[in-house]
XYZ file of C-alpha atoms in Angstrom:
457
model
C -198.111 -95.932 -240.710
C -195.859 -96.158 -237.823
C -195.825 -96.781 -234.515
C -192.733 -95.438 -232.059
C -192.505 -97.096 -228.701
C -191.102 -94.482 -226.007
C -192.863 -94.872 -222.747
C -195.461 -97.234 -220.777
C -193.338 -100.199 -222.509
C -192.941 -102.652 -219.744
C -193.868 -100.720 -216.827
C -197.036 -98.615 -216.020
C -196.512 -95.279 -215.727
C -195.322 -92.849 -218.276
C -197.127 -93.441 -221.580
C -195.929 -91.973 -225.042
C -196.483 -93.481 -228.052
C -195.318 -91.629 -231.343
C -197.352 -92.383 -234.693
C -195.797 -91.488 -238.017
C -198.703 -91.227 -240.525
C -199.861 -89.390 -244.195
C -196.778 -87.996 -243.639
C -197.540 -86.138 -239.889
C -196.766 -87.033 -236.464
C -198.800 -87.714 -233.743
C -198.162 -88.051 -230.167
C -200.680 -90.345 -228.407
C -200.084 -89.165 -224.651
C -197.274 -87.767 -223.212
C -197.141 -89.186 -219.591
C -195.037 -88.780 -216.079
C -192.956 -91.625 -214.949
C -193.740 -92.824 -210.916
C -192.048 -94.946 -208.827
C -188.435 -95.077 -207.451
C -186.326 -91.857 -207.457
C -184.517 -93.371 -210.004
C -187.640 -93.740 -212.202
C -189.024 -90.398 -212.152
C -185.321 -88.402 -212.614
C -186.322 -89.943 -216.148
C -188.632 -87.552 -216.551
C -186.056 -84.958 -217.069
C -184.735 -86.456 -220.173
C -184.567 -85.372 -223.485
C -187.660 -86.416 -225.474
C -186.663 -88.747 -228.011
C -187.780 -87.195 -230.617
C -187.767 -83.054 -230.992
C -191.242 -81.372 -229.826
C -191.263 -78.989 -232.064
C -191.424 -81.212 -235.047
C -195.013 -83.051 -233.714
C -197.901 -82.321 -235.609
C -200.514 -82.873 -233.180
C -200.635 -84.392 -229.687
C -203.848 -87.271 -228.714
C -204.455 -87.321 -224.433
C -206.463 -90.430 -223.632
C -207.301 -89.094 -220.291
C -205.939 -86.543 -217.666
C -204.423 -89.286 -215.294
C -200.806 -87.765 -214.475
C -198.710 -91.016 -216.072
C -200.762 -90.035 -219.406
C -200.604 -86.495 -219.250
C -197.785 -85.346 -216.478
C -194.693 -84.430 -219.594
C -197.392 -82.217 -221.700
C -196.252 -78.842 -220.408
C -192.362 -80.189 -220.258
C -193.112 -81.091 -224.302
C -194.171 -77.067 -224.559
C -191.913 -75.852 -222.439
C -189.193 -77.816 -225.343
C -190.996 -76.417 -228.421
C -194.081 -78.117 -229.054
C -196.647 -75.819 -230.796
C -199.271 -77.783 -232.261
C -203.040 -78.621 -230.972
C -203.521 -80.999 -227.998
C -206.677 -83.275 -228.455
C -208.644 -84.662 -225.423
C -212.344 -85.417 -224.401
C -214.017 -82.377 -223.023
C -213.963 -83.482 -219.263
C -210.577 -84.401 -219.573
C -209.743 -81.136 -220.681
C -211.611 -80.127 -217.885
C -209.694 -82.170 -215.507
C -206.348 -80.755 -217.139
C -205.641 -77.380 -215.514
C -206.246 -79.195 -211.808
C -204.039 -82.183 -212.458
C -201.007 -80.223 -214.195
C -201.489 -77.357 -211.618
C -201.167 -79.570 -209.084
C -198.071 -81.256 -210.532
C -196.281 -78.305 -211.196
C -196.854 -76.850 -207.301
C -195.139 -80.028 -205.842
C -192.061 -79.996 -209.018
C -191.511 -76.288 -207.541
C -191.708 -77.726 -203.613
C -189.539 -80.663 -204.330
C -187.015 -78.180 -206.343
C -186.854 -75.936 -203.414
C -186.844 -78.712 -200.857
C -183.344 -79.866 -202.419
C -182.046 -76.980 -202.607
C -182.108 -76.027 -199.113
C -180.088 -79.024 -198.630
C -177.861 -78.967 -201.701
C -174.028 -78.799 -201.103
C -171.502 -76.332 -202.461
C -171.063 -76.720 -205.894
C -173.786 -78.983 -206.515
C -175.682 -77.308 -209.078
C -179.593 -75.459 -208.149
C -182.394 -77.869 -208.924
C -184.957 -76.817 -210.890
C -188.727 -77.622 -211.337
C -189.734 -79.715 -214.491
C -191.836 -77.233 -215.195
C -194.125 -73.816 -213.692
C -197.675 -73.223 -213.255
C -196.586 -70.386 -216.812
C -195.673 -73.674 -218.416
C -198.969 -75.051 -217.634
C -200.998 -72.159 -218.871
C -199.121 -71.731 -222.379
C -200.050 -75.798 -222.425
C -203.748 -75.356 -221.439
C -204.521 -72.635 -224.635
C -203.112 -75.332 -227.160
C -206.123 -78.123 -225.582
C -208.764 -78.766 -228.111
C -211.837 -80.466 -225.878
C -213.198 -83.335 -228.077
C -216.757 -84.933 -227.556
C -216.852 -88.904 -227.782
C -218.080 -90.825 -230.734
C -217.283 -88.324 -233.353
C -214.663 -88.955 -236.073
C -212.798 -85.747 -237.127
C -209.784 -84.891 -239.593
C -207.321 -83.610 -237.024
C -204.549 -83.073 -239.943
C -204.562 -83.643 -243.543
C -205.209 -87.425 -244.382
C -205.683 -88.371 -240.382
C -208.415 -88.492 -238.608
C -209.618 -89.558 -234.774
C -212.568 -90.643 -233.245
C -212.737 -91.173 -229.534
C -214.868 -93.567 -227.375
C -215.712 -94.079 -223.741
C -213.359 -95.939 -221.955
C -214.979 -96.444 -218.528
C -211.897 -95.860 -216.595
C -211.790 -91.741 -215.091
C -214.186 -89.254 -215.914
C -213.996 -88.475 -219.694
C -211.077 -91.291 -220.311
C -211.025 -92.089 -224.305
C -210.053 -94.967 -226.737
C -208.354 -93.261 -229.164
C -208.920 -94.676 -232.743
C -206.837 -92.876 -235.640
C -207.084 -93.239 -239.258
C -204.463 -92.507 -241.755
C -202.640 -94.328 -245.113
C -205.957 -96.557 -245.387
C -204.556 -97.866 -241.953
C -207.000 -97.541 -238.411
C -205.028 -97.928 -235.459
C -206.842 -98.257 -232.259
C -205.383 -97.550 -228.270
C -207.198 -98.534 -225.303
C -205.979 -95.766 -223.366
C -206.737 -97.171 -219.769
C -209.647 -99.435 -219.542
C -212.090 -99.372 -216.990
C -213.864 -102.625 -215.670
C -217.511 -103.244 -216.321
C -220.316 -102.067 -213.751
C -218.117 -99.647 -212.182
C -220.007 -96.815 -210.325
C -220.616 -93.497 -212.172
C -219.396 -94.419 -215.506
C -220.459 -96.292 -218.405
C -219.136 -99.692 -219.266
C -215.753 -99.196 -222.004
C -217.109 -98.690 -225.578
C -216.815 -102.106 -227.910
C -214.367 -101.442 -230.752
C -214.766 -104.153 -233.551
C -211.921 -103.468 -236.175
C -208.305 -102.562 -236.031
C -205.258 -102.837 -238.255
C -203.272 -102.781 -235.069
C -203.947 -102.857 -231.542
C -202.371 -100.978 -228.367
C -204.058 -101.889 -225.374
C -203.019 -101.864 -221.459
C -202.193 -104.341 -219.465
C -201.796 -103.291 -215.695
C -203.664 -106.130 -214.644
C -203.269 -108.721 -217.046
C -202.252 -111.757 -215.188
C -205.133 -111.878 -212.694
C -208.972 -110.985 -211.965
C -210.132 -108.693 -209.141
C -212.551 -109.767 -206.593
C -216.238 -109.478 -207.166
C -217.304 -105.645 -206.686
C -220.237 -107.303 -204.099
C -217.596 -109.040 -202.343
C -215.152 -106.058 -202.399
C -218.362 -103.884 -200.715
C -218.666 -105.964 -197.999
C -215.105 -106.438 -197.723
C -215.102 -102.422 -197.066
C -217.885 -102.372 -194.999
C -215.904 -105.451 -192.613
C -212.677 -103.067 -192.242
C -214.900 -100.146 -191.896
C -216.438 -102.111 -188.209
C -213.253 -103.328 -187.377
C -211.214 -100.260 -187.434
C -214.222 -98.453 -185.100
C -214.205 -101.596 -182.755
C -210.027 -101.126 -182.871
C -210.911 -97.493 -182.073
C -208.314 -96.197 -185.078
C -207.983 -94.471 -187.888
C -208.468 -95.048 -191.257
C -206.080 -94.122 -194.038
C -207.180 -94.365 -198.098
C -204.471 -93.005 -200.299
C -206.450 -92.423 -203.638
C -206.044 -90.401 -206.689
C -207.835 -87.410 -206.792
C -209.130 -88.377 -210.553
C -211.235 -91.901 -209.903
C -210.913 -93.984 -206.947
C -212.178 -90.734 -204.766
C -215.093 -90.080 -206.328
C -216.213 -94.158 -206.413
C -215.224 -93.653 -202.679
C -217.419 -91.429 -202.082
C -220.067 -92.985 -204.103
C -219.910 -96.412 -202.052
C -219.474 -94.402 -198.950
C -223.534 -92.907 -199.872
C -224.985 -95.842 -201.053
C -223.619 -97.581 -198.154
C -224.225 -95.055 -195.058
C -226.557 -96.915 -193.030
C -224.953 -100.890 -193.417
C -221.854 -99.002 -193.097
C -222.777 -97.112 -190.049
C -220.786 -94.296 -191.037
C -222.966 -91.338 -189.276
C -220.623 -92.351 -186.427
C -217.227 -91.678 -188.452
C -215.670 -88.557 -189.185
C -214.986 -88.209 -192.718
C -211.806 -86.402 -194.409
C -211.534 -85.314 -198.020
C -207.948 -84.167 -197.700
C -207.198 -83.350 -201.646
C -207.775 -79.603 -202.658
C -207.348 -81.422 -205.854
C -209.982 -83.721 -205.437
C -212.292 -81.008 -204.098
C -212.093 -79.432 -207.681
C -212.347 -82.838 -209.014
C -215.803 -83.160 -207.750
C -216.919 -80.190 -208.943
C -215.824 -81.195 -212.591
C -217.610 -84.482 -212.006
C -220.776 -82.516 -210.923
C -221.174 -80.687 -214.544
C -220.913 -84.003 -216.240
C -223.886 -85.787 -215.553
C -224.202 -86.534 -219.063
C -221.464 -89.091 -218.977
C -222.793 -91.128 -215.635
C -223.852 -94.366 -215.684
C -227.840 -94.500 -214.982
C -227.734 -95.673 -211.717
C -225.422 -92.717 -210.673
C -227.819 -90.193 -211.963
C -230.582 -91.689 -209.856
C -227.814 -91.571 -206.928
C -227.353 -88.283 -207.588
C -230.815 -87.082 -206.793
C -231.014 -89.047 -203.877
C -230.255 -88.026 -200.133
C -227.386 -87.816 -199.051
C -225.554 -86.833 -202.418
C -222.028 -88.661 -202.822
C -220.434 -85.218 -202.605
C -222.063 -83.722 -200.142
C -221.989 -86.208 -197.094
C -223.340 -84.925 -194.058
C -219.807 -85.769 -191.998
C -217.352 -84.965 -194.930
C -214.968 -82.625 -194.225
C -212.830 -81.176 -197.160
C -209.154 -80.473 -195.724
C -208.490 -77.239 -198.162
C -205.819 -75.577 -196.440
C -201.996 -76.846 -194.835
C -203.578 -75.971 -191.243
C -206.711 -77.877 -191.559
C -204.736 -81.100 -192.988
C -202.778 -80.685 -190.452
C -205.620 -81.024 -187.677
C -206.445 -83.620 -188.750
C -203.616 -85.457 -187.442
C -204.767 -84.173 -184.088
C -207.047 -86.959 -184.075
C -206.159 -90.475 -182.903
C -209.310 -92.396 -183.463
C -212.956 -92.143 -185.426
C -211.693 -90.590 -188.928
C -211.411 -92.079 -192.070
C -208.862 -90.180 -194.110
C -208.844 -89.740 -197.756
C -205.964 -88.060 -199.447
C -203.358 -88.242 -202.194
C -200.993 -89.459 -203.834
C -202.824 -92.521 -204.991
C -199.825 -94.972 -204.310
C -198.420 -92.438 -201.361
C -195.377 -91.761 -202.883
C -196.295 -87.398 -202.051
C -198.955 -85.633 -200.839
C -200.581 -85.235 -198.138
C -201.058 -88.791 -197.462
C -197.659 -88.700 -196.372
C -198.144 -87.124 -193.252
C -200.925 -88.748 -192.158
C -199.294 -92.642 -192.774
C -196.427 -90.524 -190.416
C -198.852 -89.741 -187.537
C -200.400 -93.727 -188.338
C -198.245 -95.943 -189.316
C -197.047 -96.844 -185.915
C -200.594 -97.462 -184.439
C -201.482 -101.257 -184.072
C -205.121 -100.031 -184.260
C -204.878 -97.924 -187.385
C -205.855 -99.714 -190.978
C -204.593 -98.584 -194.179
C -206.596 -99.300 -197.200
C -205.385 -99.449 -200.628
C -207.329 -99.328 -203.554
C -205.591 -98.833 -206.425
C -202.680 -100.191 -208.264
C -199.349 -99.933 -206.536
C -196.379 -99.324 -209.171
C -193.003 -100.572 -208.522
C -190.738 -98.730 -206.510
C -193.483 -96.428 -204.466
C -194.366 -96.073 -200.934
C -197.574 -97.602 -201.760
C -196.060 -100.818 -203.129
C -193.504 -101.342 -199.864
C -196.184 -101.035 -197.894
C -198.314 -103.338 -199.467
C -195.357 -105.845 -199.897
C -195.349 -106.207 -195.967
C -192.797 -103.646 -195.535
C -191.680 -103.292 -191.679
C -189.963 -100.045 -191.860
C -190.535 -96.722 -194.690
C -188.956 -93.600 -194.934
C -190.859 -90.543 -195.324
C -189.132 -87.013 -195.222
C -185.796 -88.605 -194.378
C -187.215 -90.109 -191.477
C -188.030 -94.041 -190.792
C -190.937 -94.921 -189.483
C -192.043 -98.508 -187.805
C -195.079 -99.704 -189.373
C -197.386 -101.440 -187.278
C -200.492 -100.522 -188.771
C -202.740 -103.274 -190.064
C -202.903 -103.023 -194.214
C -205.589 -103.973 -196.632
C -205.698 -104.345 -200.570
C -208.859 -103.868 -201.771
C -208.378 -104.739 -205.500
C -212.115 -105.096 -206.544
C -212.292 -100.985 -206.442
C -209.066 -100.601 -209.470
C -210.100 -98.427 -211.707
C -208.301 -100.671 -214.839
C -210.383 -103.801 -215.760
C -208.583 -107.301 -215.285
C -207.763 -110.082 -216.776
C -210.940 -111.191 -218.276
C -212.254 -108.340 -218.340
C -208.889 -107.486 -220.926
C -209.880 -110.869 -222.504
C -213.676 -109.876 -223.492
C -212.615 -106.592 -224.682
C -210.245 -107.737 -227.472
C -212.858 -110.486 -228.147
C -215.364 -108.120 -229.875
C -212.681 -107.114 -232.502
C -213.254 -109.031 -235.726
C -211.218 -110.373 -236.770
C -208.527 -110.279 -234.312
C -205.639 -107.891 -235.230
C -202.521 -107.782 -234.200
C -201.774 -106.505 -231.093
C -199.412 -104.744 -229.253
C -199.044 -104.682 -224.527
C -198.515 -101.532 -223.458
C -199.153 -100.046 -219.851
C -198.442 -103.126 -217.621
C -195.261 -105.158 -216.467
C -193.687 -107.687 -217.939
C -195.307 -110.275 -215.715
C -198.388 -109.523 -216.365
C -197.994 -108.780 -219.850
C -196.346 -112.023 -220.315
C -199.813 -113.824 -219.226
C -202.109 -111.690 -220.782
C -199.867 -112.663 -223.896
C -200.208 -116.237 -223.405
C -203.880 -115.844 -222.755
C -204.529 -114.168 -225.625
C -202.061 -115.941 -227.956
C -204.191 -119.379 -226.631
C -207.616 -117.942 -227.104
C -207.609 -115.843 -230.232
C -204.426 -117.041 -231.813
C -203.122 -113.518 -232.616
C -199.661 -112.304 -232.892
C -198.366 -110.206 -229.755
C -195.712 -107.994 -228.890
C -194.672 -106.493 -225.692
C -193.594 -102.851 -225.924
C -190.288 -102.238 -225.197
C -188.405 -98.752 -225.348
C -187.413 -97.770 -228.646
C -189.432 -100.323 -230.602
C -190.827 -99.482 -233.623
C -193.572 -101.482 -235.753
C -195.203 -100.925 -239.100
C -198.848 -101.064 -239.596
């Protein structure tokens, strides 16, 4: 067995990892790249390796940096089944849907302003892309092993990070290879804690957060609950960039089991995701895979989804009222690190407002909006226009949907004995101390990923 390195290998987004096995190839996600302009032109690469000769293709979840290439990889050739858990496949159409409306924007955005003789940009790929992509998905159920091809077979198990997010475990050549996928942290709302894995030949596992700990989730609550009061006494706005997939359904969660201590009767609320909106109706056919406490949630009054303030923001006019509004709204909307979406154009309307408060609660890559803004950022561009920010910004870390440090630490400690492992999914700085931690602690070998790298197992 081996293991080909080509994407989420020392930065976060964009995960591909290419296993040659029993004499078949296997593609464990397929991932966009985020961040700078630089980063995502990337995307438009060549593969390298040719589509059409993968055998089968493994998505650990439907997040867009593990799933976001898929329909480029058809659209170049690649015939074979696509593997995923059943609410992930669920989750599929929405996400790459969604991705391929704002390719087609951005393409014809840039084209209005091309200049003569520059040559017409084109989408990565169509919504016709997306639907030859969605009849090759194959919806999996957790914690059942199957032969996927001749001599290799996959079992996946609950990873606790999104709605139907899988380790992937994959046996082949009397080899098991196991990858984390994204790991949630323990006790997060709705889901169940990430399954314990206890044997491996070799080990991929993330890394986003691996040189530090978030703040306890009871401290984080009140910590929400503190903004929440001071924005209304500031009479502003609030702003929550979140990914449709995740961090807006916990959101919405907190926001029920927290409506009285929260005051938030007095609020106006704003679901502004069409995205989302179908997100939530996905998460409302999986009961199954929700935590205990969520189920009881569910049946209580009011219901998460169905807040008696929350307005969903559907259509271009109705986002745009809500701009109209200079005070009493909290404002959900994507992208998660603001880097497109409608988000945009509310941090426009915002940003210059001393009384406005922008939350963030999820993980910032390099090179974003989100990340210059939480870097203390004085001035951002958005739509080729700077903008002043004077708005006052909050990181709310305890609400990431990737476990931390030690939370990283106790998950490779059930594996026994330790195998070797391999840091995918994170920076180099925090790879470099979840490394040391781990090297300290368990005295196993450990590589960091890089581009191109290739290891036997």
């Amino acid at each position: 067995m081996q293991v080909h390195f080509h994407g989420a290998a020392g930065e976060v987004t964009g995960s591909m990892h290419l296993v040659e096995a029993a004499g078949r190839r296997i593609l464990l996600d397929c991932g966009l790249i985020q961040g700078s302009r630089e980063s995502e032109a990337r995307n438009e690469h060549p593969f390298p390796f040719d589509p059409s000769t993968l055998d089968a293709v493994v998505l650990s979840h439907a997040h867009i940096d593990h799933v976001g290439r898929v329909p480029l990889l058809v659209k170049r050739g690649y015939r074979g089944p696509i593997y995923t858990q059943g609410a992930s496949a669920e989750l599929l159409p929405i996400m790459l849907l969604d991705t391929a409306s704002l390719s087609e924007s951005e393409a014809e955005r840039a084209n209005r302003y091309r200049r003569r003789g520059e040559p017409k940009a084109q989408p990565l790929f169509s919504a016709e892309d997306v639907h030859a992509t969605l009849r090759q998905v194959q919806p999996l159920a957790y914690d059942q092993r199957m032969t996927i091809l001749p001599g290799v077979d996959i079992a996946l198990r609950d990873a606790g990070h999104i709605l139907g997010s899988a380790i992937v475990e994959l046996w082949a050549d009397g080899r098991k290879l196991v990858f984390s996928g994204d790991l949630g942290p323990k006790g997060t709302p709705i889901l169940r804690d990430p399954a314990v894995v206890k044997q491996a030949d070799l080990l991929l596992m993330e890394s986003t957060y691996g040189d530090r700990n978030h703040r306890d989730r009871p401290d984080t609550i009140r910590e929400l609950g503190e903004i929440f009061e001071h924005a209304w006494r500031d009479r502003g706005n609030v702003l929550i960039p979140a990914f449709a997939v995740g961090r807006t359904q916990e959101l919405l969660y907190w926001f029920a089991r927290h409506w009285e201590t929260w005051k938030l009767a007095r609020w106006r609320v704003f679901l502004d995701s069409p995205m989302a909106a179908k997100v939530v109706a996905v998460y409302g056919r999986h009961h199954g895979l929700f935590d205990e406490d969520a189920r009881r949630v569910w049946a209580q009054s009011p219901n998460p989804f169905r807040l008696p303030n929350l307005h969903v923001a559907e259509t271009t006019q109705q986002s745009m009222a809500i701009n109209q509004i200079e005070n009493g709204a909290i404002i959900i909307a994507g992208s998660g690190m603001a880097n497109g979406g409608r988000i945009q154009h509310h941090l426009r309307y915002n940003l210059g407002r001393r009384n406005a408060h922008i939350v963030f609660v999820g993980y910032q890559a390099e090179g974003t909006l989100g990340r210059r803004l939480v870097d203390g950022a004085q001035w951002v561009r958005i739509h080729g226009r700077d903008y002043r920010v004077n708005a006052q910004r909050h990181t709310v870390g305890g609400l990431s949907a990737h476990t931390d440090q030690q939370g990283l630490l106790e998950w490779y400690g059930h594996f026994q004995p330790a195998p070797p492992l391999v840091l995918v999914h994170g920076e180099d700085k925090a790879r470099e101390a979840l490394a040391g931690e781990i090297g300290e602690r368990y005295g196993a070998p450990v590589e960091l990923a890089r581009p191109g790298m290739v290891l036997d197992v």
